[in-house]
Amino acid sequence: MKKSNYKKELIMLPLLLISIALCIGGHFILQPSYQNNHWAEYSLAALPFLMFAIVIIAIKIAIKVDKED
């Protein structure tokens, strides 16, 4: 069994915080006061693609860290 290296796991923490901020921001944009704004519609449409990009970046970092071990 491999021993866990916490420093390498902390590399993913900024990605987690960014994805949390995107979720909170998406819920904030869903408020009724932003219902007729076009930028809100485009922002909400782009949100899943941004999160998918974060997942791809996290997978690439995990593969890189795994190869170093």
PDB file of N, CA, C and O in Angstrom:
ATOM      1  N   MET A   1       0.839  -1.187   0.000  1.00  0.00           N
ATOM      2  CA  MET A   1       0.000   0.000   0.000  1.00  0.00           C
ATOM      3  C   MET A   1       0.879   1.244   0.000  1.00  0.00           C
ATOM      4  O   MET A   1       1.833   1.353   0.755  1.00  0.00           O
ATOM      5  N   LYS A   2       0.537   2.191  -0.887  1.00  0.00           N
ATOM      6  CA  LYS A   2       1.303   3.420  -0.986  1.00  0.00           C
ATOM      7  C   LYS A   2       1.008   4.347   0.185  1.00  0.00           C
ATOM      8  O   LYS A   2      -0.104   4.415   0.667  1.00  0.00           O
ATOM      9  N   LYS A   3       2.042   5.048   0.605  1.00  0.00           N
ATOM     10  CA  LYS A   3       1.844   6.068   1.631  1.00  0.00           C
ATOM     11  C   LYS A   3       1.409   7.357   0.934  1.00  0.00           C
ATOM     12  O   LYS A   3       1.968   7.754  -0.081  1.00  0.00           O
ATOM     13  N   SER A   4       0.406   8.002   1.479  1.00  0.00           N
ATOM     14  CA  SER A   4      -0.145   9.212   0.885  1.00  0.00           C
ATOM     15  C   SER A   4       0.780  10.392   1.123  1.00  0.00           C
ATOM     16  O   SER A   4       1.309  10.572   2.216  1.00  0.00           O
ATOM     17  N   ASN A   5       0.963  11.182   0.082  1.00  0.00           N
ATOM     18  CA  ASN A   5       1.764  12.393   0.181  1.00  0.00           C
ATOM     19  C   ASN A   5       0.812  13.578   0.120  1.00  0.00           C
ATOM     20  O   ASN A   5       0.232  13.873  -0.910  1.00  0.00           O
ATOM     21  N   TYR A   6       0.652  14.253   1.239  1.00  0.00           N
ATOM     22  CA  TYR A   6      -0.342  15.320   1.343  1.00  0.00           C
ATOM     23  C   TYR A   6       0.000  16.536   0.502  1.00  0.00           C
ATOM     24  O   TYR A   6      -0.887  17.234   0.040  1.00  0.00           O
ATOM     25  N   LYS A   7       1.292  16.787   0.291  1.00  0.00           N
ATOM     26  CA  LYS A   7       1.678  17.941  -0.517  1.00  0.00           C
ATOM     27  C   LYS A   7       1.184  17.795  -1.951  1.00  0.00           C
ATOM     28  O   LYS A   7       0.740  18.761  -2.559  1.00  0.00           O
ATOM     29  N   LYS A   8       1.243  16.593  -2.473  1.00  0.00           N
ATOM     30  CA  LYS A   8       0.779  16.359  -3.839  1.00  0.00           C
ATOM     31  C   LYS A   8      -0.746  16.426  -3.935  1.00  0.00           C
ATOM     32  O   LYS A   8      -1.283  16.780  -4.970  1.00  0.00           O
ATOM     33  N   GLU A   9      -1.410  16.075  -2.867  1.00  0.00           N
ATOM     34  CA  GLU A   9      -2.869  16.159  -2.862  1.00  0.00           C
ATOM     35  C   GLU A   9      -3.350  17.606  -2.712  1.00  0.00           C
ATOM     36  O   GLU A   9      -4.428  17.950  -3.182  1.00  0.00           O
ATOM     37  N   LEU A  10      -2.556  18.447  -2.077  1.00  0.00           N
ATOM     38  CA  LEU A  10      -2.929  19.847  -1.910  1.00  0.00           C
ATOM     39  C   LEU A  10      -2.849  20.638  -3.215  1.00  0.00           C
ATOM     40  O   LEU A  10      -3.372  21.745  -3.305  1.00  0.00           O
ATOM     41  N   ILE A  11      -2.216  20.050  -4.232  1.00  0.00           N
ATOM     42  CA  ILE A  11      -2.165  20.698  -5.541  1.00  0.00           C
ATOM     43  C   ILE A  11      -3.571  20.836  -6.116  1.00  0.00           C
ATOM     44  O   ILE A  11      -3.884  21.793  -6.817  1.00  0.00           O
ATOM     45  N   MET A  12      -4.443  19.895  -5.794  1.00  0.00           N
ATOM     46  CA  MET A  12      -5.805  19.892  -6.323  1.00  0.00           C
ATOM     47  C   MET A  12      -6.735  20.860  -5.593  1.00  0.00           C
ATOM     48  O   MET A  12      -7.820  21.156  -6.085  1.00  0.00           O
ATOM     49  N   LEU A  13      -6.321  21.373  -4.462  1.00  0.00           N
ATOM     50  CA  LEU A  13      -7.185  22.246  -3.665  1.00  0.00           C
ATOM     51  C   LEU A  13      -7.632  23.513  -4.402  1.00  0.00           C
ATOM     52  O   LEU A  13      -8.816  23.860  -4.331  1.00  0.00           O
ATOM     53  N   PRO A  14      -6.761  24.206  -5.133  1.00  0.00           N
ATOM     54  CA  PRO A  14      -7.251  25.384  -5.873  1.00  0.00           C
ATOM     55  C   PRO A  14      -8.314  25.038  -6.915  1.00  0.00           C
ATOM     56  O   PRO A  14      -9.256  25.799  -7.124  1.00  0.00           O
ATOM     57  N   LEU A  15      -8.173  23.881  -7.563  1.00  0.00           N
ATOM     58  CA  LEU A  15      -9.186  23.464  -8.531  1.00  0.00           C
ATOM     59  C   LEU A  15     -10.527  23.213  -7.840  1.00  0.00           C
ATOM     60  O   LEU A  15     -11.585  23.551  -8.378  1.00  0.00           O
ATOM     61  N   LEU A  16     -10.476  22.642  -6.658  1.00  0.00           N
ATOM     62  CA  LEU A  16     -11.697  22.425  -5.895  1.00  0.00           C
ATOM     63  C   LEU A  16     -12.355  23.746  -5.517  1.00  0.00           C
ATOM     64  O   LEU A  16     -13.573  23.906  -5.664  1.00  0.00           O
ATOM     65  N   LEU A  17     -11.560  24.705  -5.081  1.00  0.00           N
ATOM     66  CA  LEU A  17     -12.106  26.005  -4.688  1.00  0.00           C
ATOM     67  C   LEU A  17     -12.696  26.755  -5.886  1.00  0.00           C
ATOM     68  O   LEU A  17     -13.731  27.416  -5.756  1.00  0.00           O
ATOM     69  N   ILE A  18     -12.070  26.623  -7.041  1.00  0.00           N
ATOM     70  CA  ILE A  18     -12.608  27.250  -8.249  1.00  0.00           C
ATOM     71  C   ILE A  18     -13.940  26.628  -8.632  1.00  0.00           C
ATOM     72  O   ILE A  18     -14.888  27.335  -8.970  1.00  0.00           O
ATOM     73  N   SER A  19     -14.032  25.305  -8.557  1.00  0.00           N
ATOM     74  CA  SER A  19     -15.298  24.654  -8.913  1.00  0.00           C
ATOM     75  C   SER A  19     -16.403  24.989  -7.912  1.00  0.00           C
ATOM     76  O   SER A  19     -17.560  25.155  -8.301  1.00  0.00           O
ATOM     77  N   ILE A  20     -16.063  25.139  -6.641  1.00  0.00           N
ATOM     78  CA  ILE A  20     -17.051  25.556  -5.644  1.00  0.00           C
ATOM     79  C   ILE A  20     -17.533  26.971  -5.948  1.00  0.00           C
ATOM     80  O   ILE A  20     -18.735  27.260  -5.887  1.00  0.00           O
ATOM     81  N   ALA A  21     -16.599  27.850  -6.304  1.00  0.00           N
ATOM     82  CA  ALA A  21     -16.978  29.226  -6.635  1.00  0.00           C
ATOM     83  C   ALA A  21     -17.864  29.275  -7.875  1.00  0.00           C
ATOM     84  O   ALA A  21     -18.808  30.077  -7.943  1.00  0.00           O
ATOM     85  N   LEU A  22     -17.594  28.419  -8.851  1.00  0.00           N
ATOM     86  CA  LEU A  22     -18.436  28.371 -10.043  1.00  0.00           C
ATOM     87  C   LEU A  22     -19.851  27.889  -9.710  1.00  0.00           C
ATOM     88  O   LEU A  22     -20.829  28.415 -10.255  1.00  0.00           O
ATOM     89  N   CYS A  23     -19.958  26.911  -8.838  1.00  0.00           N
ATOM     90  CA  CYS A  23     -21.291  26.433  -8.429  1.00  0.00           C
ATOM     91  C   CYS A  23     -22.069  27.526  -7.700  1.00  0.00           C
ATOM     92  O   CYS A  23     -23.256  27.748  -7.982  1.00  0.00           O
ATOM     93  N   ILE A  24     -21.414  28.194  -6.778  1.00  0.00           N
ATOM     94  CA  ILE A  24     -22.082  29.264  -6.036  1.00  0.00           C
ATOM     95  C   ILE A  24     -22.448  30.411  -6.973  1.00  0.00           C
ATOM     96  O   ILE A  24     -23.549  30.972  -6.893  1.00  0.00           O
ATOM     97  N   GLY A  25     -21.541  30.761  -7.869  1.00  0.00           N
ATOM     98  CA  GLY A  25     -21.823  31.822  -8.832  1.00  0.00           C
ATOM     99  C   GLY A  25     -22.973  31.472  -9.757  1.00  0.00           C
ATOM    100  O   GLY A  25     -23.802  32.322 -10.094  1.00  0.00           O
ATOM    101  N   GLY A  26     -23.051  30.217 -10.174  1.00  0.00           N
ATOM    102  CA  GLY A  26     -24.163  29.780 -11.017  1.00  0.00           C
ATOM    103  C   GLY A  26     -25.496  29.887 -10.309  1.00  0.00           C
ATOM    104  O   GLY A  26     -26.497  30.310 -10.908  1.00  0.00           O
ATOM    105  N   HIS A  27     -25.519  29.535  -9.045  1.00  0.00           N
ATOM    106  CA  HIS A  27     -26.763  29.672  -8.289  1.00  0.00           C
ATOM    107  C   HIS A  27     -27.118  31.145  -8.067  1.00  0.00           C
ATOM    108  O   HIS A  27     -28.292  31.511  -8.031  1.00  0.00           O
ATOM    109  N   PHE A  28     -26.095  31.977  -7.916  1.00  0.00           N
ATOM    110  CA  PHE A  28     -26.345  33.404  -7.755  1.00  0.00           C
ATOM    111  C   PHE A  28     -26.937  34.003  -9.027  1.00  0.00           C
ATOM    112  O   PHE A  28     -27.848  34.832  -8.982  1.00  0.00           O
ATOM    113  N   ILE A  29     -26.440  33.568 -10.178  1.00  0.00           N
ATOM    114  CA  ILE A  29     -26.937  34.084 -11.459  1.00  0.00           C
ATOM    115  C   ILE A  29     -28.365  33.619 -11.734  1.00  0.00           C
ATOM    116  O   ILE A  29     -29.105  34.268 -12.470  1.00  0.00           O
ATOM    117  N   LEU A  30     -28.780  32.530 -11.143  1.00  0.00           N
ATOM    118  CA  LEU A  30     -30.136  32.014 -11.358  1.00  0.00           C
ATOM    119  C   LEU A  30     -31.213  32.820 -10.636  1.00  0.00           C
ATOM    120  O   LEU A  30     -32.388  32.498 -10.749  1.00  0.00           O
ATOM    121  N   GLN A  31     -30.833  33.861  -9.923  1.00  0.00           N
ATOM    122  CA  GLN A  31     -31.826  34.684  -9.220  1.00  0.00           C
ATOM    123  C   GLN A  31     -32.764  35.347 -10.222  1.00  0.00           C
ATOM    124  O   GLN A  31     -32.374  35.655 -11.351  1.00  0.00           O
ATOM    125  N   PRO A  32     -34.001  35.576  -9.827  1.00  0.00           N
ATOM    126  CA  PRO A  32     -34.976  36.188 -10.749  1.00  0.00           C
ATOM    127  C   PRO A  32     -34.597  37.578 -11.230  1.00  0.00           C
ATOM    128  O   PRO A  32     -35.026  38.006 -12.302  1.00  0.00           O
ATOM    129  N   SER A  33     -33.791  38.314 -10.478  1.00  0.00           N
ATOM    130  CA  SER A  33     -33.430  39.662 -10.902  1.00  0.00           C
ATOM    131  C   SER A  33     -32.537  39.663 -12.148  1.00  0.00           C
ATOM    132  O   SER A  33     -32.450  40.669 -12.841  1.00  0.00           O
ATOM    133  N   TYR A  34     -31.878  38.545 -12.447  1.00  0.00           N
ATOM    134  CA  TYR A  34     -31.032  38.433 -13.631  1.00  0.00           C
ATOM    135  C   TYR A  34     -31.717  37.675 -14.766  1.00  0.00           C
ATOM    136  O   TYR A  34     -31.065  37.260 -15.715  1.00  0.00           O
ATOM    137  N   GLN A  35     -33.008  37.510 -14.689  1.00  0.00           N
ATOM    138  CA  GLN A  35     -33.734  36.658 -15.619  1.00  0.00           C
ATOM    139  C   GLN A  35     -33.684  37.160 -17.061  1.00  0.00           C
ATOM    140  O   GLN A  35     -33.618  36.371 -17.994  1.00  0.00           O
ATOM    141  N   ASN A  36     -33.699  38.451 -17.291  1.00  0.00           N
ATOM    142  CA  ASN A  36     -33.757  38.987 -18.651  1.00  0.00           C
ATOM    143  C   ASN A  36     -32.408  39.432 -19.197  1.00  0.00           C
ATOM    144  O   ASN A  36     -32.355  40.057 -20.249  1.00  0.00           O
ATOM    145  N   ASN A  37     -31.340  39.126 -18.522  1.00  0.00           N
ATOM    146  CA  ASN A  37     -30.006  39.522 -18.982  1.00  0.00           C
ATOM    147  C   ASN A  37     -29.410  38.445 -19.882  1.00  0.00           C
ATOM    148  O   ASN A  37     -29.414  37.260 -19.534  1.00  0.00           O
ATOM    149  N   HIS A  38     -28.887  38.878 -21.011  1.00  0.00           N
ATOM    150  CA  HIS A  38     -28.294  37.915 -21.943  1.00  0.00           C
ATOM    151  C   HIS A  38     -26.971  37.358 -21.414  1.00  0.00           C
ATOM    152  O   HIS A  38     -26.651  36.195 -21.650  1.00  0.00           O
ATOM    153  N   TRP A  39     -26.215  38.164 -20.691  1.00  0.00           N
ATOM    154  CA  TRP A  39     -24.943  37.686 -20.177  1.00  0.00           C
ATOM    155  C   TRP A  39     -25.142  36.569 -19.155  1.00  0.00           C
ATOM    156  O   TRP A  39     -24.303  35.676 -19.055  1.00  0.00           O
ATOM    157  N   ALA A  40     -26.248  36.627 -18.434  1.00  0.00           N
ATOM    158  CA  ALA A  40     -26.525  35.577 -17.454  1.00  0.00           C
ATOM    159  C   ALA A  40     -26.803  34.254 -18.167  1.00  0.00           C
ATOM    160  O   ALA A  40     -26.344  33.191 -17.728  1.00  0.00           O
ATOM    161  N   GLU A  41     -27.533  34.324 -19.255  1.00  0.00           N
ATOM    162  CA  GLU A  41     -27.839  33.117 -20.014  1.00  0.00           C
ATOM    163  C   GLU A  41     -26.562  32.497 -20.591  1.00  0.00           C
ATOM    164  O   GLU A  41     -26.365  31.276 -20.518  1.00  0.00           O
ATOM    165  N   TYR A  42     -25.697  33.318 -21.150  1.00  0.00           N
ATOM    166  CA  TYR A  42     -24.446  32.805 -21.720  1.00  0.00           C
ATOM    167  C   TYR A  42     -23.508  32.281 -20.628  1.00  0.00           C
ATOM    168  O   TYR A  42     -22.814  31.286 -20.828  1.00  0.00           O
ATOM    169  N   SER A  43     -23.495  32.950 -19.489  1.00  0.00           N
ATOM    170  CA  SER A  43     -22.646  32.490 -18.386  1.00  0.00           C
ATOM    171  C   SER A  43     -23.097  31.134 -17.868  1.00  0.00           C
ATOM    172  O   SER A  43     -22.270  30.260 -17.595  1.00  0.00           O
ATOM    173  N   LEU A  44     -24.399  30.969 -17.730  1.00  0.00           N
ATOM    174  CA  LEU A  44     -24.906  29.680 -17.257  1.00  0.00           C
ATOM    175  C   LEU A  44     -24.697  28.581 -18.290  1.00  0.00           C
ATOM    176  O   LEU A  44     -24.498  27.421 -17.930  1.00  0.00           O
ATOM    177  N   ALA A  45     -24.725  28.938 -19.568  1.00  0.00           N
ATOM    178  CA  ALA A  45     -24.477  27.943 -20.606  1.00  0.00           C
ATOM    179  C   ALA A  45     -23.008  27.519 -20.625  1.00  0.00           C
ATOM    180  O   ALA A  45     -22.695  26.367 -20.932  1.00  0.00           O
ATOM    181  N   ALA A  46     -22.104  28.427 -20.283  1.00  0.00           N
ATOM    182  CA  ALA A  46     -20.676  28.115 -20.292  1.00  0.00           C
ATOM    183  C   ALA A  46     -20.221  27.390 -19.028  1.00  0.00           C
ATOM    184  O   ALA A  46     -19.153  26.774 -19.022  1.00  0.00           O
ATOM    185  N   LEU A  47     -21.004  27.439 -17.995  1.00  0.00           N
ATOM    186  CA  LEU A  47     -20.612  26.869 -16.703  1.00  0.00           C
ATOM    187  C   LEU A  47     -20.264  25.376 -16.757  1.00  0.00           C
ATOM    188  O   LEU A  47     -19.211  24.978 -16.246  1.00  0.00           O
ATOM    189  N   PRO A  48     -21.073  24.520 -17.378  1.00  0.00           N
ATOM    190  CA  PRO A  48     -20.688  23.095 -17.435  1.00  0.00           C
ATOM    191  C   PRO A  48     -19.399  22.848 -18.211  1.00  0.00           C
ATOM    192  O   PRO A  48     -18.616  21.963 -17.856  1.00  0.00           O
ATOM    193  N   PHE A  49     -19.144  23.650 -19.240  1.00  0.00           N
ATOM    194  CA  PHE A  49     -17.917  23.482 -20.010  1.00  0.00           C
ATOM    195  C   PHE A  49     -16.695  23.889 -19.194  1.00  0.00           C
ATOM    196  O   PHE A  49     -15.643  23.250 -19.288  1.00  0.00           O
ATOM    197  N   LEU A  50     -16.831  24.925 -18.391  1.00  0.00           N
ATOM    198  CA  LEU A  50     -15.733  25.330 -17.510  1.00  0.00           C
ATOM    199  C   LEU A  50     -15.440  24.245 -16.472  1.00  0.00           C
ATOM    200  O   LEU A  50     -14.281  23.936 -16.192  1.00  0.00           O
ATOM    201  N   MET A  51     -16.491  23.672 -15.912  1.00  0.00           N
ATOM    202  CA  MET A  51     -16.293  22.609 -14.923  1.00  0.00           C
ATOM    203  C   MET A  51     -15.686  21.360 -15.563  1.00  0.00           C
ATOM    204  O   MET A  51     -14.863  20.682 -14.952  1.00  0.00           O
ATOM    205  N   PHE A  52     -16.085  21.072 -16.793  1.00  0.00           N
ATOM    206  CA  PHE A  52     -15.504  19.934 -17.499  1.00  0.00           C
ATOM    207  C   PHE A  52     -14.023  20.182 -17.770  1.00  0.00           C
ATOM    208  O   PHE A  52     -13.201  19.263 -17.662  1.00  0.00           O
ATOM    209  N   ALA A  53     -13.656  21.414 -18.094  1.00  0.00           N
ATOM    210  CA  ALA A  53     -12.249  21.753 -18.302  1.00  0.00           C
ATOM    211  C   ALA A  53     -11.456  21.586 -17.006  1.00  0.00           C
ATOM    212  O   ALA A  53     -10.312  21.112 -17.032  1.00  0.00           O
ATOM    213  N   ILE A  54     -12.052  21.945 -15.879  1.00  0.00           N
ATOM    214  CA  ILE A  54     -11.388  21.762 -14.586  1.00  0.00           C
ATOM    215  C   ILE A  54     -11.153  20.282 -14.304  1.00  0.00           C
ATOM    216  O   ILE A  54     -10.097  19.893 -13.804  1.00  0.00           O
ATOM    217  N   VAL A  55     -12.120  19.449 -14.656  1.00  0.00           N
ATOM    218  CA  VAL A  55     -11.961  18.004 -14.464  1.00  0.00           C
ATOM    219  C   VAL A  55     -10.816  17.474 -15.324  1.00  0.00           C
ATOM    220  O   VAL A  55      -9.998  16.670 -14.859  1.00  0.00           O
ATOM    221  N   ILE A  56     -10.725  17.924 -16.563  1.00  0.00           N
ATOM    222  CA  ILE A  56      -9.644  17.476 -17.445  1.00  0.00           C
ATOM    223  C   ILE A  56      -8.288  17.916 -16.900  1.00  0.00           C
ATOM    224  O   ILE A  56      -7.330  17.135 -16.886  1.00  0.00           O
ATOM    225  N   ILE A  57      -8.201  19.142 -16.410  1.00  0.00           N
ATOM    226  CA  ILE A  57      -6.956  19.632 -15.816  1.00  0.00           C
ATOM    227  C   ILE A  57      -6.590  18.804 -14.585  1.00  0.00           C
ATOM    228  O   ILE A  57      -5.426  18.429 -14.397  1.00  0.00           O
ATOM    229  N   ALA A  58      -7.576  18.491 -13.751  1.00  0.00           N
ATOM    230  CA  ALA A  58      -7.311  17.696 -12.544  1.00  0.00           C
ATOM    231  C   ALA A  58      -6.834  16.288 -12.905  1.00  0.00           C
ATOM    232  O   ALA A  58      -5.930  15.754 -12.254  1.00  0.00           O
ATOM    233  N   ILE A  59      -7.409  15.706 -13.935  1.00  0.00           N
ATOM    234  CA  ILE A  59      -6.976  14.367 -14.360  1.00  0.00           C
ATOM    235  C   ILE A  59      -5.543  14.409 -14.879  1.00  0.00           C
ATOM    236  O   ILE A  59      -4.731  13.528 -14.561  1.00  0.00           O
ATOM    237  N   LYS A  60      -5.207  15.436 -15.656  1.00  0.00           N
ATOM    238  CA  LYS A  60      -3.839  15.558 -16.160  1.00  0.00           C
ATOM    239  C   LYS A  60      -2.838  15.742 -15.021  1.00  0.00           C
ATOM    240  O   LYS A  60      -1.757  15.155 -15.041  1.00  0.00           O
ATOM    241  N   ILE A  61      -3.207  16.534 -14.026  1.00  0.00           N
ATOM    242  CA  ILE A  61      -2.314  16.723 -12.869  1.00  0.00           C
ATOM    243  C   ILE A  61      -2.165  15.415 -12.103  1.00  0.00           C
ATOM    244  O   ILE A  61      -1.055  15.061 -11.675  1.00  0.00           O
ATOM    245  N   ALA A  62      -3.257  14.676 -11.927  1.00  0.00           N
ATOM    246  CA  ALA A  62      -3.200  13.408 -11.202  1.00  0.00           C
ATOM    247  C   ALA A  62      -2.331  12.389 -11.934  1.00  0.00           C
ATOM    248  O   ALA A  62      -1.570  11.652 -11.302  1.00  0.00           O
ATOM    249  N   ILE A  63      -2.419  12.350 -13.252  1.00  0.00           N
ATOM    250  CA  ILE A  63      -1.595  11.431 -14.026  1.00  0.00           C
ATOM    251  C   ILE A  63      -0.113  11.813 -13.906  1.00  0.00           C
ATOM    252  O   ILE A  63       0.755  10.955 -13.740  1.00  0.00           O
ATOM    253  N   LYS A  64       0.166  13.113 -13.953  1.00  0.00           N
ATOM    254  CA  LYS A  64       1.540  13.589 -13.825  1.00  0.00           C
ATOM    255  C   LYS A  64       2.113  13.241 -12.468  1.00  0.00           C
ATOM    256  O   LYS A  64       3.250  12.766 -12.358  1.00  0.00           O
ATOM    257  N   VAL A  65       1.341  13.449 -11.417  1.00  0.00           N
ATOM    258  CA  VAL A  65       1.808  13.145 -10.055  1.00  0.00           C
ATOM    259  C   VAL A  65       1.983  11.637  -9.878  1.00  0.00           C
ATOM    260  O   VAL A  65       2.930  11.185  -9.240  1.00  0.00           O
ATOM    261  N   ASP A  66       1.108  10.858 -10.476  1.00  0.00           N
ATOM    262  CA  ASP A  66       1.197   9.394 -10.362  1.00  0.00           C
ATOM    263  C   ASP A  66       2.434   8.863 -11.081  1.00  0.00           C
ATOM    264  O   ASP A  66       3.062   7.898 -10.631  1.00  0.00           O
ATOM    265  N   LYS A  67       2.782   9.479 -12.205  1.00  0.00           N
ATOM    266  CA  LYS A  67       3.979   9.038 -12.932  1.00  0.00           C
ATOM    267  C   LYS A  67       5.257   9.373 -12.163  1.00  0.00           C
ATOM    268  O   LYS A  67       6.253   8.685 -12.296  1.00  0.00           O
ATOM    269  N   GLU A  68       5.226  10.461 -11.376  1.00  0.00           N
ATOM    270  CA  GLU A  68       6.388  10.836 -10.591  1.00  0.00           C
ATOM    271  C   GLU A  68       6.659   9.856  -9.457  1.00  0.00           C
ATOM    272  O   GLU A  68       7.789   9.714  -9.017  1.00  0.00           O
ATOM    273  N   ASP A  69       5.621   9.186  -8.987  1.00  0.00           N
ATOM    274  CA  ASP A  69       5.792   8.210  -7.892  1.00  0.00           C
ATOM    275  C   ASP A  69       6.268   6.943  -8.438  1.00  0.00           C
ATOM    276  O   ASP A  69       6.822   6.194  -8.678  1.00  0.00           O
TER     277      ASP A  69
END
